[in-house]
C-alpha cells in the first residue's frame, strides 16, 4: 500500500464502535453534512436521494457485509439508511467465490478505492471489523498485505483454498519424514497425516477434511495435535502462542511461516537501534485521521441488541440460514462439515441455529427454536464485548503509537443515536477546515476521559509487534495435568495460579496421578465413611430402645 507523504496528508474519518450502537447512522450524517450548499436536503429517503452525490464516500469495514445477499444475517445497511451516500465495501463477493477477503485483501481494495476518489472527496471508514480499520490506518511495518495472485484456470470455489506462495522454505534438521509430508500437504483436501494419527493398517487419509474451504476443517484431537507439533518444530515461538486445539490459528501460523520464508527473527532491542541512530519503526498514521467512537455502555446496549435479533427473525433470518446451508452443502459437501470460522459462515445466527430443522412451516414452535434464539442473543452480546475490548486493548494503543511517531490522529467519543450527531458534526467541520479542534473531554460522551485514558498515559507507547506478541502470549504444557494425546496447555500468565490449584496438586501427586487408583481410593473412603455413619446410627438406635425399655 502507498505510504507517500501525499497519501498521508489526505483526511480520513473512521467511525468505530460495538455492533448495534449506530455507527452507520453517524457515518451517513457526517457525509450528508458535506453536501454542497445549493443541494436541497432531502433526508434519508431513497426515492429522492438515490441520485445525489455527496463529497464523501462510506467505506464499509465489515467482514461479513462484503458478501453479496444475506442482508439480514449480516445486518447490512439498507438503501433507505444509506441516504443517497455512496457505500463501498458492500456486496463485493459472492459467498464461496472470489477468494478469501482477509485483512490484506480488504486493505488493498480499500486503498485502491480511495486512490480513485477526487481529492476533495472524504473517505469515511465505518464498520465493526476493527482489525481491518486498525491495520488500514496504522499498518504494522513487519506485516505484508500482499497475497500471491490466484492461479488461472481454477474454479471460483477452488480458488478459495490457500496455496503456498513459493517453494517450501528450508526446514529444521530435526523434522522427520512424516512431518515434512504433512508440511507439504496440510493445505490440501487430503493432508498426509503421520502414522500415529491414522487408524491401524491405514497408510494415509483418503477422505478430505472438507471439500473447498480455504482452511480445511480439522476437528479430531490427534490431527490438531499433529499440526501444532509441526508448527512448534518449524517456529517454536509462534507455536508457543497457541493452544494446540486452536486449529485455525495454528494453520494460519503454518501459512505465515511459509509466506515469510521461515520463522520470525527476534527483533533488535530498541535501545540498540537508538545507539546506531536508526529511527524505530512502528505503526505510523497513513492519513490525517479523525476517529469517532460511537459508545454506549454494554448494560444499556444489550436490550437493544436483543430487540435487533428479534427483528432479524421477523425480517427473514431463518430464510437466509436455509440459503446459507445450501451454500455450505455446495462448498463442503454437508452442512455438518461447515467451517464456522470461515468467511460468511462466521455470521452470528448461523451456527447458533444449527440444531433447528429448516425449512418448516412454524419453526417458532420447535423445541430447538427458543434455545437457538437465546444463543444468538448471547453470541451478539459476546461479540459486542469483544469489539469493545479490541478498541481499548488494540486500536487505541495503535493510535497512541501513531501519535508518538508524529501522526495527526484525533479521537472523539460520542453517544449513539441523534444525541451523538451534533457534537460529531461540529468536530468534523473544524477538522475539514483545518481549524483548532476542541478537547475530546469537552464534547461528546461524558465517559470520554476514562475511555481515552490510555492516550494521555506517558508510559511506553509502542504496540507489541508479532515477535513481541509471541513472548507476551507464550504458553506452556503442564506434564502433570496432561494425558496421552491431550496436552494440558495454558498461558504463562496463568501458570502461577495453576500450580497452586487443587486440580494441579491432585494430578501432581504420584498416587492421585493414577486416576483409576485415585478413584478407587476415593470410593473406598466414601464407603468407609458410610459404614461408620451406619454403625453410629445403629448404636444410637439401640441406645434409644434401651432407654425406652427402662422408662417402661
Coordinates of N, CA, C and O in Angstrom, one line a residue, residues 386-444:
X386 N -16.3 -8.3 22.8 CA -15.0 -8.4 22.2 C -14.6 -7.2 21.4 O -13.4 -6.9 21.3
X387 N -15.6 -6.6 20.7 CA -15.3 -5.4 20.0 C -14.8 -4.3 20.9 O -13.9 -3.5 20.6
X388 N -15.5 -4.1 22.0 CA -15.1 -3.1 23.0 C -13.7 -3.4 23.5 O -12.9 -2.4 23.6
X389 N -13.4 -4.6 23.7 CA -12.1 -5.0 24.2 C -11.0 -4.7 23.2 O -9.9 -4.2 23.5
X390 N -11.3 -4.9 21.9 CA -10.3 -4.7 20.8 C -10.0 -3.2 20.7 O -8.9 -2.8 20.6
X391 N -11.1 -2.3 20.8 CA -10.9 -0.9 20.7 C -9.9 -0.4 21.9 O -9.0 0.3 21.6
X392 N -10.2 -0.9 23.1 CA -9.4 -0.5 24.2 C -8.0 -1.0 24.2 O -7.0 -0.3 24.5
X393 N -7.9 -2.3 23.9 CA -6.6 -3.0 24.0 C -5.7 -3.0 22.8 O -4.5 -3.2 22.9
X394 N -6.3 -2.7 21.6 CA -5.6 -2.8 20.4 C -5.6 -1.5 19.6 O -4.5 -0.9 19.3
X395 N -6.8 -1.0 19.3 CA -6.9 0.1 18.4 C -6.3 1.4 19.1 O -5.6 2.2 18.5
X396 N -6.8 1.7 20.3 CA -6.3 2.9 21.0 C -4.8 2.9 21.2 O -4.1 3.9 21.0
X397 N -4.2 1.8 21.6 CA -2.7 1.7 21.7 C -2.1 2.0 20.3 O -1.0 2.6 20.3
X398 N -2.7 1.5 19.2 CA -2.1 1.8 17.9 C -2.2 3.3 17.6 O -1.3 3.9 17.0
X399 N -3.3 4.0 18.0 CA -3.4 5.4 17.9 C -2.4 6.1 18.6 O -1.7 7.1 18.2
X400 N -2.1 5.7 19.9 CA -1.1 6.3 20.7 C 0.3 6.2 20.1 O 1.1 7.1 20.1
X401 N 0.6 5.0 19.5 CA 1.9 4.8 18.9 C 2.0 5.7 17.7 O 3.1 6.3 17.4
X402 N 0.9 5.8 16.9 CA 1.0 6.6 15.7 C 1.2 8.1 16.0 O 2.0 8.8 15.4
X403 N 0.6 8.5 17.1 CA 0.8 9.9 17.6 C 2.3 10.1 18.0 O 2.9 11.1 17.7
X404 N 2.8 9.1 18.7 CA 4.2 9.3 19.2 C 5.2 9.3 18.0 O 6.3 9.8 18.2
X405 N 4.8 8.8 16.8 CA 5.6 8.8 15.6 C 5.3 10.0 14.7 O 5.7 10.0 13.6
X406 N 4.5 11.0 15.3 CA 4.3 12.2 14.5 C 2.9 12.2 13.8 O 2.7 13.2 13.0
X407 N 2.1 11.2 13.9 CA 0.9 11.2 13.2 C -0.2 12.1 13.8 O -0.2 12.3 15.0
X408 N -1.0 12.7 12.9 CA -2.1 13.6 13.3 C -3.3 12.7 13.4 O -4.0 12.5 12.4
X409 N -3.7 12.3 14.6 CA -4.8 11.4 14.8 C -5.6 11.9 16.0 O -5.0 12.1 17.1
X410 N -6.9 12.2 15.8 CA -7.7 12.7 16.8 C -8.9 11.7 17.1 O -9.4 11.1 16.1
X411 N -9.2 11.5 18.3 CA -10.3 10.5 18.7 C -11.3 11.2 19.5 O -11.0 11.9 20.5
X412 N -12.6 11.1 19.2 CA -13.7 11.6 19.9 C -14.7 10.5 20.2 O -15.0 9.7 19.4
X413 N -15.2 10.5 21.5 CA -16.2 9.5 21.9 C -17.6 10.2 21.9 O -17.7 11.3 22.5
X414 N -18.5 9.7 21.1 CA -19.9 10.3 21.1 C -20.9 9.3 21.4 O -20.7 8.1 21.3
X415 N -22.1 9.8 21.8 CA -23.2 8.9 22.1 C -23.8 8.3 20.8 O -23.6 8.8 19.8
X416 N -24.5 7.2 21.0 CA -25.2 6.6 19.9 C -26.5 7.4 19.6 O -27.0 8.1 20.5
X417 N -27.0 7.2 18.4 CA -28.3 7.9 18.1 C -28.1 9.4 17.8 O -27.0 9.9 17.6
X418 N -29.2 10.1 17.8 CA -29.2 11.5 17.5 C -28.4 12.4 18.4 O -27.8 13.4 18.1
X419 N -28.3 11.9 19.7 CA -27.5 12.7 20.7 C -26.1 12.9 20.3 O -25.4 13.9 20.7
X420 N -25.5 11.9 19.6 CA -24.1 12.0 19.2 C -23.8 12.7 17.9 O -22.6 12.9 17.6
X421 N -24.9 13.0 17.1 CA -24.6 13.6 15.8 C -24.1 15.0 15.8 O -23.1 15.3 15.2
X422 N -24.8 15.9 16.6 CA -24.4 17.3 16.6 C -22.9 17.5 17.0 O -22.2 18.3 16.3
X423 N -22.5 16.9 18.1 CA -21.1 17.1 18.5 C -20.1 16.6 17.4 O -19.1 17.3 17.2
X424 N -20.5 15.5 16.8 CA -19.6 14.9 15.7 C -19.5 15.9 14.5 O -18.5 16.1 13.9
X425 N -20.7 16.5 14.2 CA -20.7 17.4 13.0 C -19.8 18.6 13.3 O -19.2 19.1 12.3
X426 N -19.9 19.1 14.5 CA -19.1 20.3 14.8 C -17.6 20.0 14.7 O -16.8 20.8 14.2
X427 N -17.2 18.8 15.2 CA -15.8 18.4 15.2 C -15.4 18.2 13.7 O -14.3 18.6 13.3
X428 N -16.2 17.6 12.9 CA -15.9 17.3 11.5 C -15.7 18.6 10.8 O -14.8 18.7 10.0
X429 N -16.6 19.6 11.0 CA -16.5 20.9 10.3 C -15.1 21.5 10.6 O -14.4 22.0 9.7
X430 N -14.7 21.5 11.8 CA -13.4 22.1 12.2 C -12.2 21.3 11.6 O -11.2 21.9 11.1
X431 N -12.4 20.0 11.6 CA -11.3 19.1 11.1 C -11.1 19.3 9.6 O -10.0 19.5 9.1
X432 N -12.2 19.5 8.8 CA -12.1 19.6 7.4 C -11.6 21.0 7.0 O -11.0 21.2 6.0
X433 N -11.9 22.0 7.9 CA -11.4 23.4 7.7 C -10.0 23.6 8.2 O -9.5 24.7 8.0
X434 N -9.4 22.6 8.8 CA -8.1 22.8 9.3 C -8.0 23.7 10.5 O -7.0 24.3 10.9
X435 N -9.1 23.8 11.2 CA -9.2 24.7 12.4 C -8.8 23.9 13.7 O -8.7 22.7 13.7
X436 N -8.6 24.7 14.8 CA -8.3 24.0 16.0 C -9.4 23.2 16.5 O -10.6 23.7 16.5
X437 N -9.2 22.0 16.9 CA -10.2 21.1 17.4 C -10.5 21.2 18.9 O -9.5 21.5 19.6
X438 N -11.7 21.0 19.3 CA -11.9 21.1 20.8 C -11.3 19.9 21.5 O -11.0 18.9 20.9
X439 N -11.2 20.0 22.8 CA -10.7 18.9 23.5 C -11.8 17.8 23.6 O -12.9 18.1 23.7
X440 N -11.3 16.5 23.5 CA -12.3 15.4 23.4 C -13.1 15.4 24.7 O -14.3 15.0 24.6
X441 N -12.6 15.8 25.8 CA -13.3 15.8 27.0 C -14.4 16.8 27.1 O -15.4 16.7 27.9
X442 N -14.3 17.8 26.3 CA -15.3 18.9 26.3 C -16.5 18.7 25.4 O -17.5 19.5 25.5
X443 N -16.5 17.7 24.6 CA -17.6 17.4 23.7 C -17.9 15.9 23.7 O -17.0 15.1 24.1
X444 N -19.1 15.5 23.3 CA -19.4 14.1 23.2 C -19.8 13.4 24.4 O -20.4 14.0 25.3

